[in-house]
Short mmCIF file of C-alpha atoms in Angstrom, two decimals:
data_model
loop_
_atom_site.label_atom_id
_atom_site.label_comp_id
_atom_site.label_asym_id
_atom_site.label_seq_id
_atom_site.Cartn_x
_atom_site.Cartn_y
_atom_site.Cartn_z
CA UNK A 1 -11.22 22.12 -25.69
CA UNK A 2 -14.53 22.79 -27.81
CA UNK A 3 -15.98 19.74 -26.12
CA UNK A 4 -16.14 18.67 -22.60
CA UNK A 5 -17.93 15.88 -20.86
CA UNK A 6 -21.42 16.57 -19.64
CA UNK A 7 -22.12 17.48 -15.95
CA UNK A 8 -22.20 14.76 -13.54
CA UNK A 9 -20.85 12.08 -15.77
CA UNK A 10 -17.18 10.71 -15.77
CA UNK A 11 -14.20 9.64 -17.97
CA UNK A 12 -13.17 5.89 -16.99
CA UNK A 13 -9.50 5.74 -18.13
CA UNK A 14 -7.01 3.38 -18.27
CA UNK A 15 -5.25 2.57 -15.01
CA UNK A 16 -9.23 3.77 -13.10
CA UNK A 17 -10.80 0.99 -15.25
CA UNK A 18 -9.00 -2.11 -14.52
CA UNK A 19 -10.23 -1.30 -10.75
CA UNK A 20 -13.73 -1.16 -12.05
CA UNK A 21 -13.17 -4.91 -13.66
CA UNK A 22 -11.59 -5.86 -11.25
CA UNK A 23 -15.02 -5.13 -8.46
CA UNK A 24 -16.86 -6.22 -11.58
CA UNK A 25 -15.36 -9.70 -11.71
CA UNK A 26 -15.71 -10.03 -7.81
CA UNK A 27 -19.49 -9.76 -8.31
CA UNK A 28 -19.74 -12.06 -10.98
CA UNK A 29 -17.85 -14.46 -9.46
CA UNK A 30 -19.83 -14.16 -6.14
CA UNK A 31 -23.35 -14.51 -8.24
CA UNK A 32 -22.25 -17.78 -10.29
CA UNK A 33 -21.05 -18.81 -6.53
CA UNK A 34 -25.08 -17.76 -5.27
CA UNK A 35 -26.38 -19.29 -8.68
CA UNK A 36 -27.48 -15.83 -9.96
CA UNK A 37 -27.50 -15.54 -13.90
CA UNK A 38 -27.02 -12.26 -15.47
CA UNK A 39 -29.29 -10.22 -17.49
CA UNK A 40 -29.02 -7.39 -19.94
CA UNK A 41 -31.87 -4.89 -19.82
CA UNK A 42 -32.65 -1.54 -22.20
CA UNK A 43 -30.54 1.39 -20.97
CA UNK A 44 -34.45 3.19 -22.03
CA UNK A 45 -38.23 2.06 -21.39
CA UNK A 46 -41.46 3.45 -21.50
CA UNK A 47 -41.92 6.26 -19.53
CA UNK A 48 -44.81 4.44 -17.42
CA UNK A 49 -42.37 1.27 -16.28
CA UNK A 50 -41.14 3.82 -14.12
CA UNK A 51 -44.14 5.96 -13.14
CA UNK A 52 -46.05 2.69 -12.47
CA UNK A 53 -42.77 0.70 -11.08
CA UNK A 54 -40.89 2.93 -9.18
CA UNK A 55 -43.64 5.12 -8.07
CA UNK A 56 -45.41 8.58 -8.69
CA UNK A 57 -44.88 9.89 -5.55
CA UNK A 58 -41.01 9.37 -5.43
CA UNK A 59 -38.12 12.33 -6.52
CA UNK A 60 -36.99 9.70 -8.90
CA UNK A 61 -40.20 10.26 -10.91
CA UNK A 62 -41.03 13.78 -9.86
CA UNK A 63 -37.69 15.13 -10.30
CA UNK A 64 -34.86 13.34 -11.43
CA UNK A 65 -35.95 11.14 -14.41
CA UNK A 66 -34.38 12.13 -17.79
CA UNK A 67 -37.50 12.00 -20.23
CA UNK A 68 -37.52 12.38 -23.74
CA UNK A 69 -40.16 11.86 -26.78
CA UNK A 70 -39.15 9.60 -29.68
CA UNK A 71 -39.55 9.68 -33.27
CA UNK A 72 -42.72 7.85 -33.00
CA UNK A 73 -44.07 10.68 -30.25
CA UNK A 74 -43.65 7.67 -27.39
CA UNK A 75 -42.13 8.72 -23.66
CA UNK A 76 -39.29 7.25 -23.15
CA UNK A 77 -37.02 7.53 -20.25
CA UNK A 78 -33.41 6.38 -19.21
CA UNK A 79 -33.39 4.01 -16.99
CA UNK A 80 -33.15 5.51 -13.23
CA UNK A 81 -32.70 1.77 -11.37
CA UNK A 82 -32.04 -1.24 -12.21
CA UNK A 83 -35.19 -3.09 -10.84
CA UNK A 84 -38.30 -1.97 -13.21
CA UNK A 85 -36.44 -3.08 -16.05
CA UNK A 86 -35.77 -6.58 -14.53
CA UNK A 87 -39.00 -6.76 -13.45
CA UNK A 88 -40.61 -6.11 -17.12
CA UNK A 89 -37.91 -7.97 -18.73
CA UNK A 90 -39.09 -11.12 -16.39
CA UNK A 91 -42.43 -11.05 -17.22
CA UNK A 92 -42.38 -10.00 -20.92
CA UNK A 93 -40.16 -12.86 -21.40
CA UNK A 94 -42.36 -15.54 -19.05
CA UNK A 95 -39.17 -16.58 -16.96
CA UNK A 96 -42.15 -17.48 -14.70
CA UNK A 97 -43.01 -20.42 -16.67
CA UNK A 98 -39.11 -21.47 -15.14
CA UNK A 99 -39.93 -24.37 -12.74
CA UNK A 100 -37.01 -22.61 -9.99
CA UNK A 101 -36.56 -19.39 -8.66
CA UNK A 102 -35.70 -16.79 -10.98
CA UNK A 103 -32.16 -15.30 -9.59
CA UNK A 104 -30.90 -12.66 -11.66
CA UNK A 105 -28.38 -9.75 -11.27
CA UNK A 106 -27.25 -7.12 -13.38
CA UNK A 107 -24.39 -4.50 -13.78
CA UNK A 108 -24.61 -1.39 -15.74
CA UNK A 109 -25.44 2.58 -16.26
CA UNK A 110 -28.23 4.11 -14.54
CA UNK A 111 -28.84 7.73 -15.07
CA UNK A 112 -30.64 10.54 -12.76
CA UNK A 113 -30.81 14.24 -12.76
CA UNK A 114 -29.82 15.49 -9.79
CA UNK A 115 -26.95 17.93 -7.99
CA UNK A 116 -23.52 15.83 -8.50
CA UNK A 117 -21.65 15.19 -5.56
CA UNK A 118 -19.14 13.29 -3.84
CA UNK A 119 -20.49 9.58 -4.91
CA UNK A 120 -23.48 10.58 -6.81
CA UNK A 121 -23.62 11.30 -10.40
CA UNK A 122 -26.57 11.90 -13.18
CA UNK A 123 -24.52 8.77 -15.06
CA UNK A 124 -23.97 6.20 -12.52
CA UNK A 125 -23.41 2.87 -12.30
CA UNK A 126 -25.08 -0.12 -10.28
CA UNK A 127 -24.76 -3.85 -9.40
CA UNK A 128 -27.95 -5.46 -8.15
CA UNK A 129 -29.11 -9.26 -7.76
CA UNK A 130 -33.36 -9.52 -8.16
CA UNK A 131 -35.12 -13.51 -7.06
CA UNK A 132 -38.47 -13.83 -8.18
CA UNK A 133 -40.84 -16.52 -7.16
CA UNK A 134 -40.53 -17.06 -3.65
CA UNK A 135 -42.21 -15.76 -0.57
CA UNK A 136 -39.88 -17.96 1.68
CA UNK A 137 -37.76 -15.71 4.37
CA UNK A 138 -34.58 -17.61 3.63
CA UNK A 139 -34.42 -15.52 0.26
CA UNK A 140 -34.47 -12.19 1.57
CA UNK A 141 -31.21 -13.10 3.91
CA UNK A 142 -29.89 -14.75 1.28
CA UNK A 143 -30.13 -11.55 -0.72
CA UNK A 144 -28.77 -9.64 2.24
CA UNK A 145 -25.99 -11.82 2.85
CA UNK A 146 -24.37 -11.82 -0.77
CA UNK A 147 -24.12 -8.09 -0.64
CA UNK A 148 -22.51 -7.96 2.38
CA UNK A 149 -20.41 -10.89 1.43
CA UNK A 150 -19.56 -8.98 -1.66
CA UNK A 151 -18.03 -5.96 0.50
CA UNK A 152 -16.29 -8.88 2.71
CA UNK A 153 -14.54 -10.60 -0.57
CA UNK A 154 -13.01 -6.43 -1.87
CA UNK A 155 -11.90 -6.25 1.70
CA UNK A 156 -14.18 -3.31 3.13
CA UNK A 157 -14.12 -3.01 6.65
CA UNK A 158 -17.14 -2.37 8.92
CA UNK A 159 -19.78 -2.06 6.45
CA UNK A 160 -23.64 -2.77 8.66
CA UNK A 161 -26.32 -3.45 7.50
CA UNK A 162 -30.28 -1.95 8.79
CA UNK A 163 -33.13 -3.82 8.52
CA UNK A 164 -37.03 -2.64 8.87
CA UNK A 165 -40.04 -4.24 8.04
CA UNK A 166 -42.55 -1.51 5.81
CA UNK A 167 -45.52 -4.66 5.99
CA UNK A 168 -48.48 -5.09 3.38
CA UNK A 169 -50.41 -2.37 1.47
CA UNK A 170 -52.75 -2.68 3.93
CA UNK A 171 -50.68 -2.48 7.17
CA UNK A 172 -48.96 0.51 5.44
CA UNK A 173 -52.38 2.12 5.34
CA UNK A 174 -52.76 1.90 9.20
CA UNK A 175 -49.13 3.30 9.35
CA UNK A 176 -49.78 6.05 7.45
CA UNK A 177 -52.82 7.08 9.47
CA UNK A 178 -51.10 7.08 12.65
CA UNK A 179 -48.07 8.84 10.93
CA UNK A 180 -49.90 11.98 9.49
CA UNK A 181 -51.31 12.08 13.30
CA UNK A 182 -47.79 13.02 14.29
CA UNK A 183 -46.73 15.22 11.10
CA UNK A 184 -49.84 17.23 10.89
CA UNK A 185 -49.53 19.30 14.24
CA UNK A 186 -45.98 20.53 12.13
CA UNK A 187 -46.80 20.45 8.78
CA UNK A 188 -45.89 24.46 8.66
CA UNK A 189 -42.01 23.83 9.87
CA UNK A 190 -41.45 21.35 7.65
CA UNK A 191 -39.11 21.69 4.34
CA UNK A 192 -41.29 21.85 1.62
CA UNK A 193 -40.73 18.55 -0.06
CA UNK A 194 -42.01 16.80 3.07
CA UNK A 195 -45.02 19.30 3.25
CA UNK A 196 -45.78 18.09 -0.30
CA UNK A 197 -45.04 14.47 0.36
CA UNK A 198 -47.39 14.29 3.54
CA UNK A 199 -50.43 13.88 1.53
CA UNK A 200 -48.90 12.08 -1.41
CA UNK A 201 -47.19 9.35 0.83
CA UNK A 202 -46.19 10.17 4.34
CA UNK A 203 -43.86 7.19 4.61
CA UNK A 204 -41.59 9.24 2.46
CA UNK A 205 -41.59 12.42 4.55
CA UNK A 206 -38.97 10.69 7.16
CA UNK A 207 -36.38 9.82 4.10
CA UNK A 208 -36.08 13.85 4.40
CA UNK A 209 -32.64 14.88 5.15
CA UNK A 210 -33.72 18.03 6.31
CA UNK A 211 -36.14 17.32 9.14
CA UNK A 212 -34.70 14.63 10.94
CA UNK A 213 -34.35 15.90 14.22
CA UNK A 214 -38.35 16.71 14.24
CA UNK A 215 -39.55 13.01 13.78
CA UNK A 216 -37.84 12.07 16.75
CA UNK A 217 -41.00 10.12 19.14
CA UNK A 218 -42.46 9.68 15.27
CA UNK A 219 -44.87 6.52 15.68
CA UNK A 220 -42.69 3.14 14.58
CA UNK A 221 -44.28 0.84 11.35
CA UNK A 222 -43.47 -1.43 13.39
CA UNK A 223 -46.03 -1.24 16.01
CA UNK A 224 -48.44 -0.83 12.82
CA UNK A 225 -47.52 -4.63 11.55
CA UNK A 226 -50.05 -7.39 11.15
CA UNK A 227 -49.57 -10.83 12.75
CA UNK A 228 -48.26 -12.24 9.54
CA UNK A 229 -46.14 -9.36 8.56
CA UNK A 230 -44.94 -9.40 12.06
CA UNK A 231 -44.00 -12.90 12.17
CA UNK A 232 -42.31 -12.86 8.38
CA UNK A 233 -40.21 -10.29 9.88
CA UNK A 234 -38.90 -12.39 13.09
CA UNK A 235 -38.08 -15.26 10.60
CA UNK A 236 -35.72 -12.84 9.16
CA UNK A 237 -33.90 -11.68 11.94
CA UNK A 238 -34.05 -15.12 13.15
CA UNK A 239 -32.08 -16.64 9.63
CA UNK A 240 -29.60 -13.50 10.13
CA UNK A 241 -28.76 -14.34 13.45
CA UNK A 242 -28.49 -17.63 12.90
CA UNK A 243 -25.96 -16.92 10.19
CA UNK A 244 -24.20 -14.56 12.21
CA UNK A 245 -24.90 -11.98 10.03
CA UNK A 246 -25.37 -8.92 12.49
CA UNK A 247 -27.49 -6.12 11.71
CA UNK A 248 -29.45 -3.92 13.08
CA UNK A 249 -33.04 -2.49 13.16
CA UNK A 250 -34.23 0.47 11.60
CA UNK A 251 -37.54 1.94 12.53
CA UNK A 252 -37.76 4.56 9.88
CA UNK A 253 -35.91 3.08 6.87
CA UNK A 254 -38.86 3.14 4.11
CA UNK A 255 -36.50 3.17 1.15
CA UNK A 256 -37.22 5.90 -1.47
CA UNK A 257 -39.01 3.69 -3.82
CA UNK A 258 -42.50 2.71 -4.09
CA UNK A 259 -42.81 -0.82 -4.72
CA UNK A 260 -40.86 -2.16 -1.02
CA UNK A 261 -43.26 -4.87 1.13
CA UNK A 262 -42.03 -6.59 4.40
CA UNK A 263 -38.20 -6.77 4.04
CA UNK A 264 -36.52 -3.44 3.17
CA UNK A 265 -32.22 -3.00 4.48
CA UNK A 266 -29.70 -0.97 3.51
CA UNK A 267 -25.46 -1.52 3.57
CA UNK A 268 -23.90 1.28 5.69
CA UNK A 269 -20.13 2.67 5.55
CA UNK A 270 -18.02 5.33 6.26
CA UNK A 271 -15.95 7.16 3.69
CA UNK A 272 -17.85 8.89 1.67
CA UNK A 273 -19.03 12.54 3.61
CA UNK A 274 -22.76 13.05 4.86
CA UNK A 275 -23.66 9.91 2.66
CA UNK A 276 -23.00 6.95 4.13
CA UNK A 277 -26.03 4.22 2.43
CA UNK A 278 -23.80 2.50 -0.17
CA UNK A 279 -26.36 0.12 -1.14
CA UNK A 280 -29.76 -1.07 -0.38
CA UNK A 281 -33.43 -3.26 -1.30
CA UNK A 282 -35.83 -4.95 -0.57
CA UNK A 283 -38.82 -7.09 -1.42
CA UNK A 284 -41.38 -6.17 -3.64
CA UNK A 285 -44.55 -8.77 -4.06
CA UNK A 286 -46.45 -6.65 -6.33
CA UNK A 287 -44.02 -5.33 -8.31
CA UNK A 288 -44.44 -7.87 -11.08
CA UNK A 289 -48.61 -7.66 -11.17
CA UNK A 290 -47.89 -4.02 -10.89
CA UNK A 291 -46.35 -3.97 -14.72
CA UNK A 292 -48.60 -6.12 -16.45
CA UNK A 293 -47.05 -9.74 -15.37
CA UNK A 294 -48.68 -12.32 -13.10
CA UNK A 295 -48.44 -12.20 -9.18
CA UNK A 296 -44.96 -13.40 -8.55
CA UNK A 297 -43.32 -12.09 -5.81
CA UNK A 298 -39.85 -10.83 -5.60
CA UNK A 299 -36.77 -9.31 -3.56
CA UNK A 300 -33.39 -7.35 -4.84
CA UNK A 301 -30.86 -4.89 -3.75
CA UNK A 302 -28.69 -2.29 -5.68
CA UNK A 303 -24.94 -0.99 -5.20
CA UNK A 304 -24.26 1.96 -6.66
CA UNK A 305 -20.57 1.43 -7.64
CA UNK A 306 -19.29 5.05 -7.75
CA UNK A 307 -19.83 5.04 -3.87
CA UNK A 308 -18.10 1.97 -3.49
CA UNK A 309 -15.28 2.80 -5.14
CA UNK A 310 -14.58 5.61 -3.14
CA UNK A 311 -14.76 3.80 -0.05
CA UNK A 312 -12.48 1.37 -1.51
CA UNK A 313 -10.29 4.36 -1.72
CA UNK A 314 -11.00 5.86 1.43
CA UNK A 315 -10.35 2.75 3.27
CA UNK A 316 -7.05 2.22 1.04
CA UNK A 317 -8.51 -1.58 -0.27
CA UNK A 318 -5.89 -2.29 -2.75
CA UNK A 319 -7.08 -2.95 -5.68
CA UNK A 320 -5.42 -3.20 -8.91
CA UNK A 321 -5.34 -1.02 -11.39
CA UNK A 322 -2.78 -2.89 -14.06
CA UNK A 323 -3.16 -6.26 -15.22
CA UNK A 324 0.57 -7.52 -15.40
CA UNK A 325 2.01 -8.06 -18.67
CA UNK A 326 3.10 -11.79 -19.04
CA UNK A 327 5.70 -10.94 -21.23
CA UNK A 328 7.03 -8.03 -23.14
CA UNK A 329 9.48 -8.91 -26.31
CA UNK A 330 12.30 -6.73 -27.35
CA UNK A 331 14.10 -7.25 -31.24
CA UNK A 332 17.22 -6.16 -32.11
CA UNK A 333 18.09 -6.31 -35.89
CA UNK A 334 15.73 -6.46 -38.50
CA UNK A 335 15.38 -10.41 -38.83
CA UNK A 336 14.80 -10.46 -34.75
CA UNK A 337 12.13 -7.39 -36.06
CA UNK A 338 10.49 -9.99 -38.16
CA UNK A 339 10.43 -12.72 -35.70
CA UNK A 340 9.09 -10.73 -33.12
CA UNK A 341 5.86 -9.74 -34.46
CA UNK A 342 5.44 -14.05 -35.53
CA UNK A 343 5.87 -14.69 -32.05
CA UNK A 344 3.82 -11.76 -30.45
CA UNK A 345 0.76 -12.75 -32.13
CA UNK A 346 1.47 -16.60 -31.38
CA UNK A 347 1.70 -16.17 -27.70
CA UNK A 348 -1.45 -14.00 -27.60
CA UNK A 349 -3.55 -16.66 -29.37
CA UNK A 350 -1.84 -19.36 -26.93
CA UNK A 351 -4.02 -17.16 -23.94
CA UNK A 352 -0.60 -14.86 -23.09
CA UNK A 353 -0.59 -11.35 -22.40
CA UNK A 354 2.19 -9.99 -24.64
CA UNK A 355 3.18 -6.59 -25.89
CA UNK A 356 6.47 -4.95 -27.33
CA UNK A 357 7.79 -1.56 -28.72
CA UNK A 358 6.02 0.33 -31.81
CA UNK A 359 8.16 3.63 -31.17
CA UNK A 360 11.74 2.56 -32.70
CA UNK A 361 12.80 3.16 -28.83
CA UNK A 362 16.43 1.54 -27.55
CA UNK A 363 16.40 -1.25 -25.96
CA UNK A 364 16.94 0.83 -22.24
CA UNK A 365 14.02 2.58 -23.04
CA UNK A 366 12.20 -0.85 -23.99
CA UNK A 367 13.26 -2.18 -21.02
CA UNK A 368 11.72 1.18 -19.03
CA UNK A 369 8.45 0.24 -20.85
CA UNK A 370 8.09 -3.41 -19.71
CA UNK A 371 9.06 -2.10 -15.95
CA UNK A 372 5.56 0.20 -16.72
CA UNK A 373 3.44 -2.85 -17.66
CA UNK A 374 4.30 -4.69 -14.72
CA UNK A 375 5.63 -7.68 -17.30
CA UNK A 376 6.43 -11.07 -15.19
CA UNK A 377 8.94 -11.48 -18.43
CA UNK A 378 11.05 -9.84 -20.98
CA UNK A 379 12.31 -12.13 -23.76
CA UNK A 380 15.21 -9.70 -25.99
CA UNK A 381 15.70 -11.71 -29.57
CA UNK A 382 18.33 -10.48 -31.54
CA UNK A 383 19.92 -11.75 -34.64
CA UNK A 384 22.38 -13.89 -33.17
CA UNK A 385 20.19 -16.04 -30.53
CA UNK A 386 17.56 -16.16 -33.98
CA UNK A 387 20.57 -17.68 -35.70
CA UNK A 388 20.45 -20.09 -33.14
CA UNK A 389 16.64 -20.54 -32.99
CA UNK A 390 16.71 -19.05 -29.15
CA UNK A 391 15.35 -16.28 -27.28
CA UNK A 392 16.73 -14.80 -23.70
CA UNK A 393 14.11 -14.65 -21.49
CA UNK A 394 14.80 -12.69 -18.55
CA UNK A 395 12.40 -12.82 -15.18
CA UNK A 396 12.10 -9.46 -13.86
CA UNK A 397 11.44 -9.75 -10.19
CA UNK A 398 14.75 -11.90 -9.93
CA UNK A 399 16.30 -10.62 -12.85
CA UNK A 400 17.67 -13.99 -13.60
CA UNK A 401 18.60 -14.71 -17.39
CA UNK A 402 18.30 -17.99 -19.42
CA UNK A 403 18.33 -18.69 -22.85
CA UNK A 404 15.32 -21.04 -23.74
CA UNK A 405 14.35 -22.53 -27.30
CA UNK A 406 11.93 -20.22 -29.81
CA UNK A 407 9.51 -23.16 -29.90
CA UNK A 408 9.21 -23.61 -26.05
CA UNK A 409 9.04 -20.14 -25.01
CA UNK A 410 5.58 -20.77 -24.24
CA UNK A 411 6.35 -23.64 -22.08
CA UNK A 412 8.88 -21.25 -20.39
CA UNK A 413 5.94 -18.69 -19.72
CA UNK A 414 3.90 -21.29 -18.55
#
């Protein structure tokens, strides 16, 4: 082959696709049931949206961000979450002004550069819900619950989700005083990401996957929170338990983005190797001042749906990967021929899913394609039943035969 697909990105083909629509429609379907509308952001902004949105100090925008300069010498960059984007689009365009909440989700590419592995690519794909306006606790379960209801509805078993609370800017502060207390003392025998992130953001340093078992008796944000941060926090737990929603508390999950205040969670499962987070968010209230808008607050999540899909598999969800056909025809004799292709297009423009033969196969071999598209129907037309102004329309689970009208095969299908 003198071309090949580049590294970390993936071929969707037919029979893998239809299981992507198929999760796809689930979360739409789930949104319009949580009164989320969709939105459709650039796959590339300005550089800064990211640097300013996601954070300077993150390996998103150290490391992993594909950059490139445009014709008109502007930094651009391909969009490495789904959030910033949102975030600009909702300001830009003054959904604000909107006298509700602003509930939004999104589907689409995202694109990193980092090591591909099982469940992470440098093209990957996320869903991810974003409500702007309120500061109310409900919103942030509410958030929580329709991801995990989403993993419910595909039929994923024992997925958990964490919960922390990483406070205000200024409780953060305190936190981060008491936390380079801890991490100075072993600055030296730390990797040397964390030694780098210690003075940049220290919160980051226990996201390492390296270091883990040296943070353990690390100080908890927790005992860092003001009264109000505090209390927002309870009010959370308190709506999750009383939704039965169990989850469970996380002292050290920061997140590895920037913008998180008070809520930040994560959905857990198993499946998928070392790397188990298949999703997570949080609330960001500054996020939108942050890029230029007004002080609205806000509060998302993302799903990266390469993981997901391998759990699916891992767990052995079925979902489908062929759309049944609802009928395949089959002609025999030119006239039939004729009649065939009339009635193929009719039955797709009456809403029917309808195919037949373009190879000049037998009819055996006709019938061997139908069994391959799953069709509910075959309906064989040859000269004589045209003669007649009939078609024999055969059910193939039952195999049972009938010969029904031209005009009423729809009604038939039906």
């Amino acid at each position: 082959m003198a071309f090949q697909k580049p590294t970390g990105t993936q071929d969707f083909l037919p029979g893998t696709v239809e299981k992507w629509q198929y999760v796809e429609e689930k979360a739409r379907d789930l949104c319009r049931r949580f009164n989320y509308r969709e939105i459709r952001t650039p796959m590339f902004e300005q550089t800064e949206l990211f640097q300013r949105g996601v954070g300077e100090t993150t390996d998103v925008v150290q490391k992993e961000m594909y950059t490139f300069e445009d014709k008109g010498h502007r930094s651009m960059t391909l969009r490495p979450e789904g959030t910033a984007g949102v975030v600009r689009a909702y300001a830009e365009n003054k959904l604000y002004g909107e006298p509700d909440v602003s509930k939004l989700y999104y589907m689409g590419p995202m694109f990193r550069y980092e090591r591909p592995q099982a469940g992470r690519y440098r093209q990957f794909h996320q869903f991810g819900v974003e409500a702007f306006g309120s500061v109310d606790p409900a919103i942030d379960v509410e958030v929580i619950a329709l991801g995990l209801q989403f993993f419910k509805e595909l039929g994923l078993k024992d997925v958990s989700v964490e919960i922390n609370s990483v406070g205000t800017s200024e409780t953060r502060a305190a936190y981060n005083e008491a936390l380079l207390g801890f991490l100075r003392p072993m600055k030296e025998t730390l990797c040397k990401d964390c030694q780098h992130r210690m003075e940049r953001n220290p919160m980051r340093v226990l996201d390492c996957k390296v270091d883990q078992d040296k943070f353990v008796g690390a100080p908890s944000i927790l005992d860092s929170l003001d009264e109000e941060s505090a209390a927002y926090f309870q009010q959370v737990k308190d709506h999750l338990t009383a939704m039965e929603i169990p989850y469970q508390v996380n002292e050290r999950l920061v997140r590895g983005l920037d913008y998180y205040t008070h809520t930040a969670f994560e959905y857990k499962a198993q499946g998928i190797g070392a790397i188990d987070t298949i999703g997570g968010g949080g609330r960001y209230n500054k996020l939108v001042a942050e890029v230029g808008g007004p002080d609205q607050p806000g509060i998302g999540f993302g799903i990266g749906m390469e993981r997901l899909q391998l759990i699916l598999a891992s767990q052995q969800v079925e979902v489908p990967a062929v759309k049944p056909l609802d009928v395949y025809l089959v002609a025999i004799g030119e006239a039939a021929e004729q009649e065939t292709v009339k009635q193929l297009f009719k039955l797709r423009t009456l809403g029917f899913s309808a195919e037949r033969d373009y190879l000049g196969r037998k009819i055996k071999a006709q019938m061997k394609s139908a069994d391959r598209f799953q069709a509910r129907y075959t309906a064989i037309l040859g000269d004589d039943e045209l003669s007649r102004g009939e078609i024999s329309l055969k059910a193939m689970a039952t195999g049972e035969q009938q010969n029904v009208k031209l005009a009423q095969l729809a009604d038939h299908l039906k």
